[in-house]
């Protein structure tokens, strides 16, 4: 060997052993299967979300149908009933109105939830709309009214990191069961109705804008946000791209020559 020649271990680049390559291949296969499974799951979620958006859009813009009665209450589910456009007749129990903290396009304030008693005696809470903070709420005469709006399911518990406090009348979510119990009401529906913007004195679009500070304001209805985040396609493409990158890395690693035996 020439004295100037470099040792083989320094002259040739360090290469992986065949055993290490096999381990890397197995790890790569597991990662690729995981990423492909996550991508396929997001594709399934995309189909579910598109179906949900289509169903909700149809319900929101459909003609109002009678609100479910007591016989139908046990069968009510989010999939079959949430955001249905319904109508209901009865008298408001204004003395049992509750204010639920809200954040809307009009700023911070409260949802005005008032129970409505039907001719059959059952009670359905109605979200009459939004009022700003510290604004007194206007009330209409205690006559029979017809309410049209969107059926919403109860929101038990409270808001983020804040629990409802019925004894202090502090409400952070529209929990109709807790509201009914706090006001001593029985036979209350397991849902509430978000009143339409065209609900007359329940809260017209623009109602209360001209009211002076300290004067009673009509709740502004029709502020229900019907918007569903749909990023499932982006997530699916991301997982599939990661699977493709792992496959490329596996090909590169396998093509590396192992140490000579």
mmCIF file of C-alpha atoms in Angstrom:
data_model
loop_
_atom_site.group_PDB
_atom_site.id
_atom_site.type_symbol
_atom_site.label_atom_id
_atom_site.label_comp_id
_atom_site.label_asym_id
_atom_site.label_seq_id
_atom_site.Cartn_x
_atom_site.Cartn_y
_atom_site.Cartn_z
ATOM 1 C CA UNK A 1 0.000 0.000 0.000
ATOM 2 C CA UNK A 2 1.328 3.409 -0.909
ATOM 3 C CA UNK A 3 2.179 5.464 2.189
ATOM 4 C CA UNK A 4 0.145 8.313 0.751
ATOM 5 C CA UNK A 5 -3.023 6.240 0.262
ATOM 6 C CA UNK A 6 -5.810 6.869 2.743
ATOM 7 C CA UNK A 7 -7.249 3.960 4.763
ATOM 8 C CA UNK A 8 -10.354 2.369 3.212
ATOM 9 C CA UNK A 9 -12.468 3.511 6.159
ATOM 10 C CA UNK A 10 -11.620 7.124 5.327
ATOM 11 C CA UNK A 11 -11.520 6.894 1.551
ATOM 12 C CA UNK A 12 -15.057 5.505 1.177
ATOM 13 C CA UNK A 13 -18.199 7.179 2.607
ATOM 14 C CA UNK A 14 -19.689 5.442 5.598
ATOM 15 C CA UNK A 15 -22.550 3.188 4.507
ATOM 16 C CA UNK A 16 -25.378 1.607 6.448
ATOM 17 C CA UNK A 17 -25.467 -2.098 7.208
ATOM 18 C CA UNK A 18 -28.193 -4.235 5.620
ATOM 19 C CA UNK A 19 -29.751 -4.876 9.032
ATOM 20 C CA UNK A 20 -30.120 -1.154 9.677
ATOM 21 C CA UNK A 21 -31.679 -0.712 6.251
ATOM 22 C CA UNK A 22 -34.281 -3.365 7.050
ATOM 23 C CA UNK A 23 -35.144 -1.623 10.318
ATOM 24 C CA UNK A 24 -35.485 1.699 8.500
ATOM 25 C CA UNK A 25 -37.709 0.077 5.875
ATOM 26 C CA UNK A 26 -40.020 -1.362 8.528
ATOM 27 C CA UNK A 27 -40.243 1.989 10.331
ATOM 28 C CA UNK A 28 -40.924 3.701 7.017
ATOM 29 C CA UNK A 29 -43.697 1.250 6.124
ATOM 30 C CA UNK A 30 -45.367 1.811 9.491
ATOM 31 C CA UNK A 31 -45.180 5.597 9.085
ATOM 32 C CA UNK A 32 -46.479 5.436 5.532
ATOM 33 C CA UNK A 33 -49.427 3.226 6.547
ATOM 34 C CA UNK A 34 -50.198 5.612 9.424
ATOM 35 C CA UNK A 35 -50.115 8.706 7.186
ATOM 36 C CA UNK A 36 -52.236 6.998 4.513
ATOM 37 C CA UNK A 37 -54.787 5.966 7.145
ATOM 38 C CA UNK A 38 -54.955 9.518 8.519
ATOM 39 C CA UNK A 39 -55.362 10.911 5.013
ATOM 40 C CA UNK A 40 -58.169 8.456 4.225
ATOM 41 C CA UNK A 41 -59.867 9.333 7.533
ATOM 42 C CA UNK A 42 -59.801 13.017 6.571
ATOM 43 C CA UNK A 43 -61.348 12.143 3.192
ATOM 44 C CA UNK A 44 -64.180 10.407 5.065
ATOM 45 C CA UNK A 45 -64.531 13.440 7.334
ATOM 46 C CA UNK A 46 -64.686 15.660 4.236
ATOM 47 C CA UNK A 47 -67.621 13.655 2.891
ATOM 48 C CA UNK A 48 -69.367 13.842 6.278
ATOM 49 C CA UNK A 49 -68.810 17.611 6.527
ATOM 50 C CA UNK A 50 -70.075 18.287 2.998
ATOM 51 C CA UNK A 51 -73.184 16.221 3.733
ATOM 52 C CA UNK A 52 -73.721 18.139 6.991
ATOM 53 C CA UNK A 53 -73.388 21.517 5.246
ATOM 54 C CA UNK A 54 -75.852 20.479 2.553
ATOM 55 C CA UNK A 55 -78.397 19.191 5.102
ATOM 56 C CA UNK A 56 -78.141 22.323 7.242
ATOM 57 C CA UNK A 57 -78.466 24.632 4.227
ATOM 58 C CA UNK A 58 -81.627 22.812 3.181
ATOM 59 C CA UNK A 59 -83.103 23.047 6.683
ATOM 60 C CA UNK A 60 -82.265 26.709 7.217
ATOM 61 C CA UNK A 61 -83.936 27.828 3.990
ATOM 62 C CA UNK A 62 -86.888 25.423 4.109
ATOM 63 C CA UNK A 63 -90.377 26.659 5.027
ATOM 64 C CA UNK A 64 -91.077 26.567 8.758
ATOM 65 C CA UNK A 65 -92.713 23.409 10.092
ATOM 66 C CA UNK A 66 -94.337 22.914 13.522
ATOM 67 C CA UNK A 67 -91.788 22.549 16.314
ATOM 68 C CA UNK A 68 -91.494 19.007 17.748
ATOM 69 C CA UNK A 69 -93.946 18.303 20.557
ATOM 70 C CA UNK A 70 -93.418 16.275 23.747
ATOM 71 C CA UNK A 71 -94.040 12.964 21.965
ATOM 72 C CA UNK A 72 -91.103 13.686 19.650
ATOM 73 C CA UNK A 73 -88.665 15.057 22.221
ATOM 74 C CA UNK A 74 -86.946 11.728 23.020
ATOM 75 C CA UNK A 75 -86.115 11.200 19.323
ATOM 76 C CA UNK A 76 -84.549 14.620 18.720
ATOM 77 C CA UNK A 77 -80.898 14.433 17.620
ATOM 78 C CA UNK A 78 -78.376 16.842 16.160
ATOM 79 C CA UNK A 79 -78.184 14.875 12.904
ATOM 80 C CA UNK A 80 -81.922 14.820 12.265
ATOM 81 C CA UNK A 81 -83.121 18.075 13.850
ATOM 82 C CA UNK A 82 -80.414 20.696 14.474
ATOM 83 C CA UNK A 83 -81.078 23.934 12.527
ATOM 84 C CA UNK A 84 -84.541 22.860 11.409
ATOM 85 C CA UNK A 85 -86.720 25.852 10.504
ATOM 86 C CA UNK A 86 -89.689 25.574 12.874
ATOM 87 C CA UNK A 87 -92.652 27.590 14.120
ATOM 88 C CA UNK A 88 -94.424 27.698 17.478
ATOM 89 C CA UNK A 89 -97.343 29.554 19.076
ATOM 90 C CA UNK A 90 -97.769 30.489 22.724
ATOM 91 C CA UNK A 91 -97.321 33.168 25.365
ATOM 92 C CA UNK A 92 -93.979 34.404 26.662
ATOM 93 C CA UNK A 93 -93.262 34.133 30.395
ATOM 94 C CA UNK A 94 -91.340 37.393 30.607
ATOM 95 C CA UNK A 95 -90.749 37.146 34.347
ATOM 96 C CA UNK A 96 -88.609 34.066 33.707
ATOM 97 C CA UNK A 97 -86.297 35.641 31.136
ATOM 98 C CA UNK A 98 -82.573 34.897 31.437
ATOM 99 C CA UNK A 99 -79.604 36.648 29.879
ATOM 100 C CA UNK A 100 -76.867 34.408 28.486
ATOM 101 C CA UNK A 101 -73.464 35.903 27.782
ATOM 102 C CA UNK A 102 -72.814 36.258 24.056
ATOM 103 C CA UNK A 103 -70.242 37.575 21.603
ATOM 104 C CA UNK A 104 -71.634 38.532 18.201
ATOM 105 C CA UNK A 105 -70.916 40.711 15.181
ATOM 106 C CA UNK A 106 -72.505 43.508 17.211
ATOM 107 C CA UNK A 107 -70.031 43.078 20.038
ATOM 108 C CA UNK A 108 -70.334 41.671 23.548
ATOM 109 C CA UNK A 109 -73.678 41.381 25.247
ATOM 110 C CA UNK A 110 -76.355 38.816 25.990
ATOM 111 C CA UNK A 111 -78.766 36.432 24.343
ATOM 112 C CA UNK A 112 -82.285 36.993 25.699
ATOM 113 C CA UNK A 113 -83.856 33.617 26.463
ATOM 114 C CA UNK A 114 -87.520 33.679 27.406
ATOM 115 C CA UNK A 115 -89.685 30.579 27.899
ATOM 116 C CA UNK A 116 -92.804 30.343 25.772
ATOM 117 C CA UNK A 117 -95.731 28.305 27.061
ATOM 118 C CA UNK A 118 -97.877 26.682 24.392
ATOM 119 C CA UNK A 119 -101.604 25.968 24.561
ATOM 120 C CA UNK A 120 -100.742 22.389 25.500
ATOM 121 C CA UNK A 121 -98.826 23.517 28.583
ATOM 122 C CA UNK A 122 -95.319 22.592 27.463
ATOM 123 C CA UNK A 123 -92.507 25.136 27.610
ATOM 124 C CA UNK A 124 -89.989 25.952 24.874
ATOM 125 C CA UNK A 125 -87.222 28.480 25.440
ATOM 126 C CA UNK A 126 -86.866 31.076 22.705
ATOM 127 C CA UNK A 127 -83.688 33.013 22.032
ATOM 128 C CA UNK A 128 -85.374 36.321 21.228
ATOM 129 C CA UNK A 129 -82.082 37.831 20.115
ATOM 130 C CA UNK A 130 -79.117 39.902 21.231
ATOM 131 C CA UNK A 131 -78.916 42.983 23.454
ATOM 132 C CA UNK A 132 -75.775 44.950 24.371
ATOM 133 C CA UNK A 133 -74.319 44.821 27.849
ATOM 134 C CA UNK A 134 -76.182 46.791 30.544
ATOM 135 C CA UNK A 135 -79.098 47.464 28.172
ATOM 136 C CA UNK A 136 -82.597 46.900 29.629
ATOM 137 C CA UNK A 137 -84.708 44.532 27.559
ATOM 138 C CA UNK A 138 -88.025 45.647 26.082
ATOM 139 C CA UNK A 139 -91.044 43.385 26.513
ATOM 140 C CA UNK A 140 -94.152 43.128 24.402
ATOM 141 C CA UNK A 141 -97.661 42.653 25.854
ATOM 142 C CA UNK A 142 -98.407 39.172 27.167
ATOM 143 C CA UNK A 143 -100.439 38.018 24.193
ATOM 144 C CA UNK A 144 -100.187 34.905 22.079
ATOM 145 C CA UNK A 145 -97.410 35.166 19.516
ATOM 146 C CA UNK A 146 -96.064 32.989 16.730
ATOM 147 C CA UNK A 147 -92.343 32.350 16.710
ATOM 148 C CA UNK A 148 -90.356 31.181 13.717
ATOM 149 C CA UNK A 149 -86.715 30.276 13.928
ATOM 150 C CA UNK A 150 -84.054 27.594 13.956
ATOM 151 C CA UNK A 151 -84.187 24.622 16.306
ATOM 152 C CA UNK A 152 -81.025 24.428 18.410
ATOM 153 C CA UNK A 153 -80.060 21.748 20.896
ATOM 154 C CA UNK A 154 -79.361 22.542 24.536
ATOM 155 C CA UNK A 155 -75.828 23.610 25.478
ATOM 156 C CA UNK A 156 -75.242 22.011 28.891
ATOM 157 C CA UNK A 157 -72.555 22.996 31.374
ATOM 158 C CA UNK A 158 -71.392 26.453 30.423
ATOM 159 C CA UNK A 159 -68.783 28.165 28.290
ATOM 160 C CA UNK A 160 -65.044 27.739 27.955
ATOM 161 C CA UNK A 161 -63.572 27.516 31.477
ATOM 162 C CA UNK A 162 -66.786 29.049 32.862
ATOM 163 C CA UNK A 163 -69.629 27.118 34.400
ATOM 164 C CA UNK A 164 -73.219 28.297 34.597
ATOM 165 C CA UNK A 165 -74.193 29.584 38.031
ATOM 166 C CA UNK A 166 -78.005 29.297 38.224
ATOM 167 C CA UNK A 167 -78.208 30.579 41.817
ATOM 168 C CA UNK A 168 -76.562 33.853 40.758
ATOM 169 C CA UNK A 169 -78.288 33.904 37.360
ATOM 170 C CA UNK A 170 -74.956 33.870 35.543
ATOM 171 C CA UNK A 171 -75.319 31.986 32.291
ATOM 172 C CA UNK A 172 -72.553 31.261 29.792
ATOM 173 C CA UNK A 173 -74.400 28.713 27.642
ATOM 174 C CA UNK A 174 -77.983 28.089 26.623
ATOM 175 C CA UNK A 175 -78.589 25.101 28.882
ATOM 176 C CA UNK A 176 -82.371 24.792 28.677
ATOM 177 C CA UNK A 177 -82.622 22.045 31.299
ATOM 178 C CA UNK A 178 -80.742 24.144 33.851
ATOM 179 C CA UNK A 179 -82.712 27.258 32.877
ATOM 180 C CA UNK A 180 -86.022 25.451 33.332
ATOM 181 C CA UNK A 181 -84.962 24.082 36.709
ATOM 182 C CA UNK A 182 -83.769 27.491 37.891
ATOM 183 C CA UNK A 183 -87.162 28.996 37.064
ATOM 184 C CA UNK A 184 -89.198 26.084 38.424
ATOM 185 C CA UNK A 185 -90.518 25.072 35.017
ATOM 186 C CA UNK A 186 -91.512 21.531 34.140
ATOM 187 C CA UNK A 187 -92.253 19.920 30.772
ATOM 188 C CA UNK A 188 -89.522 21.961 29.071
ATOM 189 C CA UNK A 189 -88.362 20.996 25.591
ATOM 190 C CA UNK A 190 -84.775 19.705 25.194
ATOM 191 C CA UNK A 191 -84.123 22.402 22.606
ATOM 192 C CA UNK A 192 -84.513 26.141 22.150
ATOM 193 C CA UNK A 193 -85.435 28.237 19.133
ATOM 194 C CA UNK A 194 -83.245 30.976 17.663
ATOM 195 C CA UNK A 195 -85.837 33.501 16.503
ATOM 196 C CA UNK A 196 -85.687 34.694 12.889
ATOM 197 C CA UNK A 197 -84.762 38.283 12.075
ATOM 198 C CA UNK A 198 -88.274 38.701 10.635
ATOM 199 C CA UNK A 199 -89.907 37.742 13.937
ATOM 200 C CA UNK A 200 -91.634 41.077 14.450
ATOM 201 C CA UNK A 201 -91.383 42.382 18.003
ATOM 202 C CA UNK A 202 -89.195 39.402 18.977
ATOM 203 C CA UNK A 203 -86.295 41.252 17.389
ATOM 204 C CA UNK A 204 -86.249 42.826 13.963
ATOM 205 C CA UNK A 205 -83.070 43.369 12.023
ATOM 206 C CA UNK A 206 -81.825 46.726 13.217
ATOM 207 C CA UNK A 207 -84.077 46.809 16.265
ATOM 208 C CA UNK A 208 -82.716 48.873 19.093
ATOM 209 C CA UNK A 209 -80.180 50.757 16.975
ATOM 210 C CA UNK A 210 -81.908 54.074 17.598
ATOM 211 C CA UNK A 211 -82.614 53.454 21.275
ATOM 212 C CA UNK A 212 -81.022 55.888 23.668
ATOM 213 C CA UNK A 213 -78.730 54.650 26.458
ATOM 214 C CA UNK A 214 -80.786 53.373 29.389
ATOM 215 C CA UNK A 215 -83.925 52.863 27.319
ATOM 216 C CA UNK A 216 -85.324 49.365 26.836
ATOM 217 C CA UNK A 217 -84.157 47.727 23.606
ATOM 218 C CA UNK A 218 -85.775 45.028 21.545
ATOM 219 C CA UNK A 219 -83.475 42.035 21.165
ATOM 220 C CA UNK A 220 -81.925 41.773 17.704
ATOM 221 C CA UNK A 221 -82.740 38.328 16.343
ATOM 222 C CA UNK A 222 -81.487 36.510 13.266
ATOM 223 C CA UNK A 223 -77.831 36.480 14.325
ATOM 224 C CA UNK A 224 -77.431 32.703 14.281
ATOM 225 C CA UNK A 225 -74.082 31.826 12.722
ATOM 226 C CA UNK A 226 -74.464 28.842 10.400
ATOM 227 C CA UNK A 227 -70.857 28.312 9.368
ATOM 228 C CA UNK A 228 -68.846 25.117 9.526
ATOM 229 C CA UNK A 229 -65.067 25.050 9.252
ATOM 230 C CA UNK A 230 -64.042 22.661 6.491
ATOM 231 C CA UNK A 231 -60.279 22.078 6.291
ATOM 232 C CA UNK A 232 -60.465 18.315 5.802
ATOM 233 C CA UNK A 233 -59.208 18.402 2.197
ATOM 234 C CA UNK A 234 -56.107 20.348 3.262
ATOM 235 C CA UNK A 235 -55.480 17.897 6.098
ATOM 236 C CA UNK A 236 -55.907 14.901 3.762
ATOM 237 C CA UNK A 237 -53.452 16.302 1.218
ATOM 238 C CA UNK A 238 -50.972 17.006 4.022
ATOM 239 C CA UNK A 239 -51.085 13.421 5.301
ATOM 240 C CA UNK A 240 -50.796 11.999 1.788
ATOM 241 C CA UNK A 241 -47.832 14.291 1.081
ATOM 242 C CA UNK A 242 -46.099 13.051 4.225
ATOM 243 C CA UNK A 243 -46.714 9.447 3.126
ATOM 244 C CA UNK A 244 -45.151 10.253 -0.258
ATOM 245 C CA UNK A 245 -42.126 11.839 1.415
ATOM 246 C CA UNK A 246 -41.632 8.759 3.584
ATOM 247 C CA UNK A 247 -41.843 6.548 0.486
ATOM 248 C CA UNK A 248 -39.172 8.651 -1.198
ATOM 249 C CA UNK A 249 -36.930 8.447 1.846
ATOM 250 C CA UNK A 250 -37.354 4.663 1.917
ATOM 251 C CA UNK A 251 -36.277 4.345 -1.735
ATOM 252 C CA UNK A 252 -33.239 6.522 -1.091
ATOM 253 C CA UNK A 253 -32.224 4.568 2.021
ATOM 254 C CA UNK A 254 -32.622 1.179 0.308
ATOM 255 C CA UNK A 255 -30.461 2.221 -2.646
ATOM 256 C CA UNK A 256 -27.534 2.952 -0.362
ATOM 257 C CA UNK A 257 -24.943 0.154 -0.594
ATOM 258 C CA UNK A 258 -24.442 -1.782 2.627
ATOM 259 C CA UNK A 259 -21.070 -2.485 4.220
ATOM 260 C CA UNK A 260 -19.186 -5.226 2.428
ATOM 261 C CA UNK A 261 -19.396 -8.562 4.239
#
